[in-house]
Amino acid sequence: MRNVLSSINWCSILVSFIAYFLLGARWYRRLFPQLYKVSLGKADQTLDNQGALYIVGPGLCVLATVIASAILFYALDIRFYPQALVFSGLLGIGFLVANTTNIAINSNIPRPFLYSSITSGYHLVGMTLTSLILVAMR
């Protein structure tokens, strides 16, 4: 494990984090704001998501995802773009989509599959960006 941590290009983690984090801002505020509100049952409301919790919280989650992905990426010795795409698909679908859908299926989210589609799409694109950046900067 120490060999993996010492071989990681930490600048690639920073670039991946920034790309994934900014994707989230664009995804939820520009591309799908109305559909996201519909998925939450708040189509006619203004979401109260302007505080620090709604910026710092997702940022820390994205950072954890990017670091964990980079550790696995280097441990698996992924060096080529096709491998990166398989990796992002495996982690994206196997962990991020599955977990997002599991969270969405509860009585507090009125449109769970719409919510899961929007949020899972974000994570699949974010994971793909992360994987491609990790290969490019390796």
Coordinates of N, CA, C and O in Angstrom, one line a residue:
M1 N 0.8 -1.2 0.0 CA 0.0 0.0 0.0 C 0.9 1.3 0.0 O 0.5 2.2 -0.7
R2 N 2.0 1.2 0.7 CA 2.9 2.4 0.7 C 3.4 2.7 -0.7 O 3.6 3.8 -1.0
N3 N 3.7 1.6 -1.4 CA 4.3 1.8 -2.8 C 3.2 2.5 -3.6 O 3.6 3.3 -4.5
V4 N 2.0 2.1 -3.5 CA 0.9 2.7 -4.3 C 0.8 4.2 -3.9 O 0.7 5.1 -4.8
L5 N 0.7 4.5 -2.6 CA 0.6 5.9 -2.2 C 1.7 6.8 -2.6 O 1.5 7.9 -3.0
S6 N 2.9 6.2 -2.6 CA 4.1 7.0 -3.0 C 4.2 7.2 -4.5 O 4.8 8.1 -5.0
S7 N 3.5 6.3 -5.3 CA 3.6 6.5 -6.8 C 2.5 7.3 -7.4 O 2.5 7.6 -8.5
I8 N 1.5 7.7 -6.6 CA 0.3 8.5 -7.1 C 0.8 9.9 -7.4 O 1.5 10.5 -6.7
N9 N 0.3 10.3 -8.6 CA 0.5 11.7 -9.0 C -0.6 12.5 -8.3 O -1.7 12.6 -8.7
W10 N -0.2 13.2 -7.2 CA -1.2 13.9 -6.4 C -1.8 15.2 -7.1 O -2.9 15.6 -6.9
C11 N -1.0 15.7 -8.1 CA -1.5 16.7 -8.9 C -2.7 16.3 -9.8 O -3.7 17.0 -10.0
S12 N -2.7 15.0 -10.2 CA -3.8 14.4 -10.9 C -5.0 14.3 -10.1 O -6.1 14.5 -10.6
I13 N -4.8 14.1 -8.8 CA -6.0 14.0 -7.9 C -6.6 15.4 -7.7 O -7.8 15.6 -7.8
L14 N -5.7 16.4 -7.6 CA -6.2 17.8 -7.5 C -7.0 18.2 -8.8 O -8.1 18.7 -8.7
V15 N -6.5 17.9 -10.0 CA -7.1 18.2 -11.2 C -8.4 17.4 -11.3 O -9.5 18.0 -11.7
S16 N -8.4 16.2 -11.0 CA -9.6 15.3 -11.0 C -10.7 15.9 -10.1 O -11.9 15.9 -10.4
F17 N -10.3 16.2 -8.9 CA -11.2 16.8 -7.9 C -11.9 18.0 -8.4 O -13.1 18.2 -8.4
I18 N -11.1 18.9 -9.0 CA -11.6 20.2 -9.5 C -12.6 19.9 -10.6 O -13.7 20.5 -10.7
A19 N -12.3 19.0 -11.5 CA -13.1 18.7 -12.7 C -14.4 18.1 -12.2 O -15.5 18.5 -12.6
Y20 N -14.4 17.1 -11.3 CA -15.6 16.4 -10.8 C -16.4 17.4 -10.0 O -17.7 17.4 -10.2
F21 N -15.8 18.2 -9.1 CA -16.6 19.2 -8.3 C -17.3 20.2 -9.2 O -18.4 20.5 -9.0
L22 N -16.5 20.8 -10.1 CA -17.2 21.8 -11.0 C -18.2 21.2 -11.9 O -19.2 21.9 -12.2
L23 N -18.1 19.9 -12.3 CA -19.1 19.2 -13.0 C -20.4 19.2 -12.2 O -21.5 19.4 -12.8
G24 N -20.3 18.9 -10.9 CA -21.5 18.9 -10.1 C -22.2 20.2 -10.0 O -23.4 20.3 -10.1
A25 N -21.4 21.3 -9.9 CA -22.1 22.7 -9.9 C -22.8 22.9 -11.2 O -23.9 23.4 -11.3
R26 N -22.2 22.5 -12.3 CA -22.8 22.7 -13.7 C -24.0 21.8 -13.8 O -25.1 22.1 -14.3
W27 N -23.9 20.5 -13.4 CA -24.9 19.5 -13.5 C -26.2 19.9 -12.8 O -27.3 19.8 -13.4
Y28 N -26.1 20.3 -11.6 CA -27.3 20.6 -10.8 C -27.8 22.0 -10.9 O -29.0 22.2 -10.7
R29 N -26.9 22.9 -11.3 CA -27.4 24.3 -11.4 C -27.7 24.8 -12.8 O -28.4 25.7 -13.0
R30 N -27.1 24.1 -13.8 CA -27.3 24.5 -15.2 C -28.0 23.5 -16.0 O -28.9 23.8 -16.8
L31 N -27.6 22.2 -15.9 CA -28.1 21.2 -16.9 C -29.4 20.6 -16.4 O -30.3 20.4 -17.2
F32 N -29.6 20.3 -15.1 CA -30.7 19.6 -14.6 C -31.4 20.2 -13.4 O -31.9 19.4 -12.6
P33 N -31.4 21.5 -13.2 CA -32.0 22.0 -12.0 C -33.5 21.7 -11.8 O -33.9 21.4 -10.7
Q34 N -34.2 21.8 -12.9 CA -35.7 21.6 -12.7 C -36.0 20.1 -12.6 O -36.8 19.8 -11.7
L35 N -35.4 19.3 -13.3 CA -35.6 17.8 -13.2 C -35.2 17.4 -11.8 O -35.8 16.5 -11.2
Y36 N -34.1 17.9 -11.3 CA -33.6 17.6 -9.9 C -34.7 17.9 -8.9 O -35.0 17.1 -8.0
K37 N -35.2 19.1 -9.0 CA -36.3 19.6 -8.1 C -37.5 18.7 -8.2 O -38.1 18.3 -7.2
V38 N -37.9 18.3 -9.4 CA -39.0 17.4 -9.6 C -38.8 16.1 -8.9 O -39.6 15.5 -8.3
S39 N -37.5 15.6 -9.1 CA -37.2 14.3 -8.4 C -37.3 14.3 -6.9 O -37.6 13.3 -6.3
L40 N -37.2 15.5 -6.4 CA -37.3 15.7 -4.9 C -38.7 16.1 -4.5 O -38.9 16.3 -3.3
G41 N -39.6 16.2 -5.4 CA -40.9 16.6 -5.1 C -41.0 18.1 -4.8 O -41.9 18.5 -4.1
K42 N -40.1 18.9 -5.3 CA -40.1 20.4 -5.0 C -40.0 21.2 -6.2 O -39.3 22.2 -6.3
A43 N -40.8 20.8 -7.2 CA -40.7 21.5 -8.6 C -41.0 23.0 -8.5 O -40.5 23.7 -9.2
D44 N -41.9 23.4 -7.6 CA -42.3 24.8 -7.5 C -41.6 25.5 -6.4 O -42.1 26.6 -6.0
Q45 N -40.6 25.0 -5.8 CA -39.9 25.6 -4.7 C -38.5 26.0 -5.1 O -37.9 25.4 -6.0
T46 N -38.0 26.9 -4.3 CA -36.6 27.2 -4.4 C -35.8 26.3 -3.4 O -36.2 26.3 -2.2
L47 N -34.8 25.6 -3.8 CA -34.1 24.7 -2.9 C -33.2 25.6 -2.0 O -32.5 26.5 -2.4
D48 N -33.2 25.2 -0.7 CA -32.3 25.9 0.2 C -31.0 25.1 0.3 O -30.7 24.3 1.1
N49 N -30.2 25.4 -0.8 CA -28.9 24.7 -0.9 C -27.7 25.7 -1.2 O -26.8 25.3 -1.9
Q50 N -27.8 26.8 -0.6 CA -26.8 27.8 -0.8 C -25.7 27.9 0.3 O -24.7 28.5 0.2
G51 N -26.0 27.2 1.5 CA -25.1 27.3 2.6 C -23.8 26.5 2.4 O -23.6 25.7 1.4
A52 N -22.9 26.7 3.3 CA -21.6 26.0 3.2 C -21.7 24.5 3.2 O -20.9 23.8 2.5
L53 N -22.7 23.9 4.0 CA -22.8 22.5 4.0 C -23.1 21.9 2.6 O -22.6 20.8 2.3
Y54 N -23.8 22.6 1.8 CA -24.1 22.2 0.4 C -23.0 22.3 -0.6 O -23.1 21.9 -1.7
I55 N -22.0 23.0 -0.2 CA -20.8 23.2 -1.0 C -19.6 22.3 -0.5 O -19.0 21.5 -1.2
V56 N -19.3 22.5 0.8 CA -18.2 21.8 1.4 C -18.5 20.3 1.5 O -17.6 19.4 1.2
G57 N -19.7 19.9 1.9 CA -20.1 18.5 2.0 C -19.9 17.7 0.7 O -19.1 16.7 0.7
P58 N -20.5 18.1 -0.4 CA -20.3 17.4 -1.6 C -18.8 17.4 -2.1 O -18.3 16.4 -2.6
G59 N -18.1 18.5 -1.8 CA -16.7 18.6 -2.1 C -15.9 17.6 -1.4 O -15.0 16.9 -2.0
L60 N -16.1 17.4 -0.1 CA -15.4 16.4 0.6 C -15.7 15.0 0.1 O -14.8 14.1 0.1
C61 N -17.0 14.7 -0.2 CA -17.4 13.4 -0.7 C -16.7 13.2 -2.1 O -16.2 12.0 -2.3
V62 N -16.6 14.1 -2.9 CA -16.0 14.0 -4.2 C -14.5 13.8 -4.0 O -13.9 12.9 -4.7
L63 N -13.9 14.5 -3.1 CA -12.4 14.3 -2.8 C -12.2 12.9 -2.3 O -11.2 12.2 -2.8
A64 N -13.0 12.4 -1.5 CA -12.8 11.0 -1.0 C -13.0 10.0 -2.1 O -12.2 9.0 -2.2
T65 N -13.9 10.2 -3.0 CA -14.1 9.3 -4.2 C -12.9 9.4 -5.1 O -12.5 8.3 -5.6
V66 N -12.4 10.5 -5.3 CA -11.3 10.7 -6.2 C -10.0 10.0 -5.6 O -9.3 9.3 -6.3
I67 N -9.8 10.2 -4.4 CA -8.6 9.6 -3.7 C -8.7 8.1 -3.7 O -7.7 7.4 -4.1
A68 N -9.9 7.6 -3.3 CA -10.0 6.1 -3.3 C -9.9 5.5 -4.7 O -9.3 4.5 -4.9
S69 N -10.4 6.2 -5.7 CA -10.3 5.8 -7.1 C -8.9 5.8 -7.5 O -8.4 4.8 -8.2
A70 N -8.1 6.8 -7.2 CA -6.7 6.9 -7.6 C -5.9 5.8 -6.9 O -5.0 5.2 -7.6
I71 N -6.2 5.5 -5.7 CA -5.5 4.4 -5.0 C -5.7 3.1 -5.7 O -4.8 2.3 -6.0
L72 N -7.0 2.8 -6.0 CA -7.3 1.6 -6.8 C -6.7 1.6 -8.2 O -6.2 0.6 -8.7
F73 N -6.8 2.7 -8.8 CA -6.3 2.9 -10.2 C -4.8 2.5 -10.2 O -4.3 1.8 -11.1
Y74 N -4.0 3.1 -9.3 CA -2.6 2.8 -9.3 C -2.3 1.3 -8.8 O -1.4 0.7 -9.3
A75 N -3.1 0.8 -7.9 CA -2.9 -0.6 -7.4 C -3.1 -1.5 -8.5 O -2.5 -2.6 -8.6
L76 N -4.1 -1.2 -9.4 CA -4.4 -2.1 -10.6 C -3.5 -1.8 -11.8 O -3.6 -2.4 -12.8
D77 N -2.6 -0.8 -11.6 CA -1.7 -0.4 -12.7 C -2.3 -0.1 -14.0 O -1.9 -0.6 -15.1
I78 N -3.3 0.7 -13.9 CA -4.1 1.2 -15.1 C -3.3 2.2 -15.8 O -2.9 3.3 -15.2
R79 N -3.0 2.0 -17.1 CA -2.1 3.0 -17.8 C -2.7 3.4 -19.2 O -2.1 4.3 -19.8
F80 N -3.7 2.8 -19.6 CA -4.3 3.1 -21.0 C -5.7 3.5 -20.9 O -6.5 3.1 -20.0
Y81 N -6.1 4.3 -21.8 CA -7.5 4.9 -21.8 C -8.6 3.8 -21.9 O -9.6 3.9 -21.1
P82 N -8.5 2.7 -22.7 CA -9.5 1.7 -22.6 C -9.7 1.1 -21.2 O -10.8 0.8 -20.7
Q83 N -8.5 0.9 -20.6 CA -8.6 0.3 -19.2 C -9.2 1.3 -18.2 O -10.0 0.9 -17.4
A84 N -9.0 2.6 -18.4 CA -9.6 3.6 -17.6 C -11.1 3.7 -17.8 O -11.8 3.9 -16.8
L85 N -11.5 3.5 -19.0 CA -13.0 3.5 -19.2 C -13.7 2.3 -18.6 O -14.8 2.4 -18.0
V86 N -13.0 1.1 -18.7 CA -13.6 -0.1 -18.0 C -13.6 0.2 -16.5 O -14.6 -0.1 -15.8
F87 N -12.5 0.7 -16.0 CA -12.4 1.0 -14.5 C -13.5 2.0 -14.1 O -14.2 1.7 -13.1
S88 N -13.7 3.0 -14.9 CA -14.8 4.0 -14.5 C -16.2 3.4 -14.6 O -17.0 3.7 -13.8
G89 N -16.4 2.6 -15.6 CA -17.7 1.9 -15.7 C -17.9 0.9 -14.5 O -19.0 0.9 -14.0
L90 N -16.9 0.2 -14.2 CA -17.0 -0.8 -13.1 C -17.3 -0.1 -11.8 O -18.3 -0.4 -11.0
L91 N -16.5 0.9 -11.4 CA -16.7 1.6 -10.2 C -17.9 2.5 -10.2 O -18.7 2.6 -9.3
G92 N -18.1 3.1 -11.4 CA -19.3 4.0 -11.5 C -20.6 3.3 -11.3 O -21.5 3.7 -10.6
I93 N -20.7 2.1 -12.1 CA -22.0 1.4 -12.0 C -22.0 0.5 -10.7 O -23.0 0.5 -10.0
G94 N -20.9 -0.1 -10.4 CA -20.9 -1.1 -9.3 C -21.0 -0.4 -7.9 O -21.5 -1.0 -7.0
F95 N -20.5 0.8 -7.8 CA -20.5 1.4 -6.5 C -21.4 2.7 -6.5 O -22.3 2.8 -5.7
L96 N -21.1 3.6 -7.4 CA -21.7 4.9 -7.3 C -23.2 4.9 -7.7 O -24.1 5.4 -7.1
V97 N -23.5 4.2 -8.9 CA -24.9 4.1 -9.3 C -25.7 3.2 -8.3 O -26.8 3.6 -8.0
A98 N -25.1 2.1 -8.0 CA -25.8 1.2 -7.1 C -26.1 1.9 -5.7 O -27.2 1.8 -5.2
N99 N -25.1 2.6 -5.2 CA -25.3 3.3 -3.9 C -26.3 4.4 -4.0 O -27.2 4.6 -3.2
T100 N -26.2 5.2 -5.1 CA -27.2 6.3 -5.3 C -28.6 5.8 -5.4 O -29.5 6.3 -4.8
T101 N -28.8 4.7 -6.2 CA -30.1 4.1 -6.3 C -30.6 3.6 -5.0 O -31.8 3.8 -4.7
N102 N -29.8 3.0 -4.3 CA -30.2 2.4 -3.0 C -30.6 3.6 -2.0 O -31.6 3.5 -1.3
I103 N -29.9 4.7 -2.0 CA -30.3 5.8 -1.2 C -31.6 6.4 -1.7 O -32.4 6.9 -0.9
A104 N -31.8 6.5 -3.0 CA -33.0 7.1 -3.6 C -34.2 6.3 -3.3 O -35.3 6.9 -3.2
I105 N -34.1 5.0 -3.1 CA -35.3 4.2 -2.9 C -35.7 4.3 -1.4 O -35.4 3.4 -0.6
N106 N -36.3 5.4 -1.1 CA -36.8 5.5 0.3 C -38.1 6.4 0.2 O -38.3 7.1 -0.8
S107 N -38.8 6.4 1.2 CA -40.1 7.2 1.2 C -39.9 8.7 1.2 O -40.9 9.4 0.9
N108 N -38.7 9.2 1.4 CA -38.5 10.7 1.4 C -38.2 11.2 0.0 O -38.2 12.4 -0.2
I109 N -38.0 10.4 -1.0 CA -37.7 10.9 -2.3 C -38.8 10.4 -3.2 O -38.9 9.2 -3.5
P110 N -39.7 11.3 -3.6 CA -40.9 10.9 -4.3 C -40.7 10.3 -5.7 O -41.5 9.5 -6.2
R111 N -39.6 10.7 -6.4 CA -39.3 10.2 -7.7 C -37.9 9.5 -7.6 O -37.0 10.1 -8.2
P112 N -37.8 8.4 -7.0 CA -36.5 7.8 -6.7 C -35.7 7.5 -8.0 O -34.5 7.6 -8.0
F113 N -36.4 7.0 -9.1 CA -35.6 6.6 -10.2 C -35.2 7.8 -11.1 O -34.1 7.8 -11.7
L114 N -36.0 8.9 -11.0 CA -35.6 10.1 -11.7 C -34.4 10.7 -10.9 O -33.4 11.1 -11.5
Y115 N -34.5 10.7 -9.6 CA -33.4 11.2 -8.8 C -32.1 10.4 -9.0 O -31.0 10.9 -9.2
S116 N -32.3 9.1 -9.1 CA -31.1 8.2 -9.3 C -30.5 8.4 -10.7 O -29.3 8.4 -10.8
S117 N -31.4 8.6 -11.7 CA -30.9 8.8 -13.0 C -30.0 10.1 -13.1 O -28.9 10.1 -13.7
I118 N -30.5 11.2 -12.5 CA -29.8 12.5 -12.5 C -28.5 12.3 -11.8 O -27.4 12.7 -12.3
T119 N -28.5 11.8 -10.6 CA -27.4 11.8 -9.7 C -26.4 10.7 -10.2 O -25.2 10.9 -10.2
S120 N -26.9 9.6 -10.6 CA -26.0 8.5 -11.2 C -25.3 9.0 -12.4 O -24.1 8.7 -12.6
G121 N -26.0 9.7 -13.3 CA -25.4 10.3 -14.5 C -24.2 11.2 -14.1 O -23.2 11.1 -14.8
Y122 N -24.4 12.0 -13.1 CA -23.4 12.9 -12.7 C -22.2 12.1 -12.2 O -21.0 12.4 -12.6
H123 N -22.4 11.1 -11.4 CA -21.3 10.3 -10.9 C -20.6 9.5 -12.0 O -19.4 9.3 -12.0
L124 N -21.3 9.0 -12.9 CA -20.7 8.2 -14.0 C -19.8 9.2 -14.9 O -18.7 8.8 -15.2
V125 N -20.3 10.4 -15.2 CA -19.5 11.3 -15.9 C -18.3 11.7 -15.1 O -17.1 11.8 -15.6
G126 N -18.5 12.0 -13.8 CA -17.4 12.4 -12.9 C -16.3 11.4 -12.8 O -15.1 11.6 -12.8
M127 N -16.8 10.1 -12.6 CA -15.8 9.0 -12.5 C -15.0 8.8 -13.8 O -13.8 8.5 -13.8
T128 N -15.7 9.0 -15.0 CA -15.0 8.9 -16.3 C -14.0 10.0 -16.4 O -12.9 9.7 -16.8
L129 N -14.4 11.2 -16.1 CA -13.4 12.3 -16.1 C -12.2 12.0 -15.2 O -11.1 12.2 -15.6
T130 N -12.5 11.6 -14.0 CA -11.4 11.2 -13.1 C -10.5 10.2 -13.7 O -9.2 10.4 -13.7
S131 N -11.0 9.1 -14.2 CA -10.2 8.1 -14.8 C -9.4 8.5 -16.0 O -8.2 8.2 -16.1
L132 N -10.0 9.3 -16.8 CA -9.2 9.9 -18.0 C -8.1 10.8 -17.6 O -7.0 10.8 -18.1
I133 N -8.4 11.6 -16.6 CA -7.4 12.5 -16.0 C -6.2 11.8 -15.4 O -5.0 12.1 -15.6
L134 N -6.6 10.7 -14.6 CA -5.5 9.9 -14.0 C -4.6 9.3 -15.0 O -3.4 9.2 -14.8
V135 N -5.2 8.8 -16.1 CA -4.3 8.2 -17.2 C -3.5 9.3 -17.8 O -2.3 9.1 -18.0
A136 N -4.1 10.4 -18.2 CA -3.4 11.5 -18.9 C -2.2 12.0 -18.1 O -1.2 12.4 -18.6
M137 N -2.4 12.0 -16.7 CA -1.4 12.6 -15.9 C -0.5 11.6 -15.2 O 0.3 12.0 -14.3
R138 N -0.6 10.4 -15.6 CA 0.2 9.3 -14.9 C 1.7 9.4 -15.3 O 2.1 9.7 -16.3

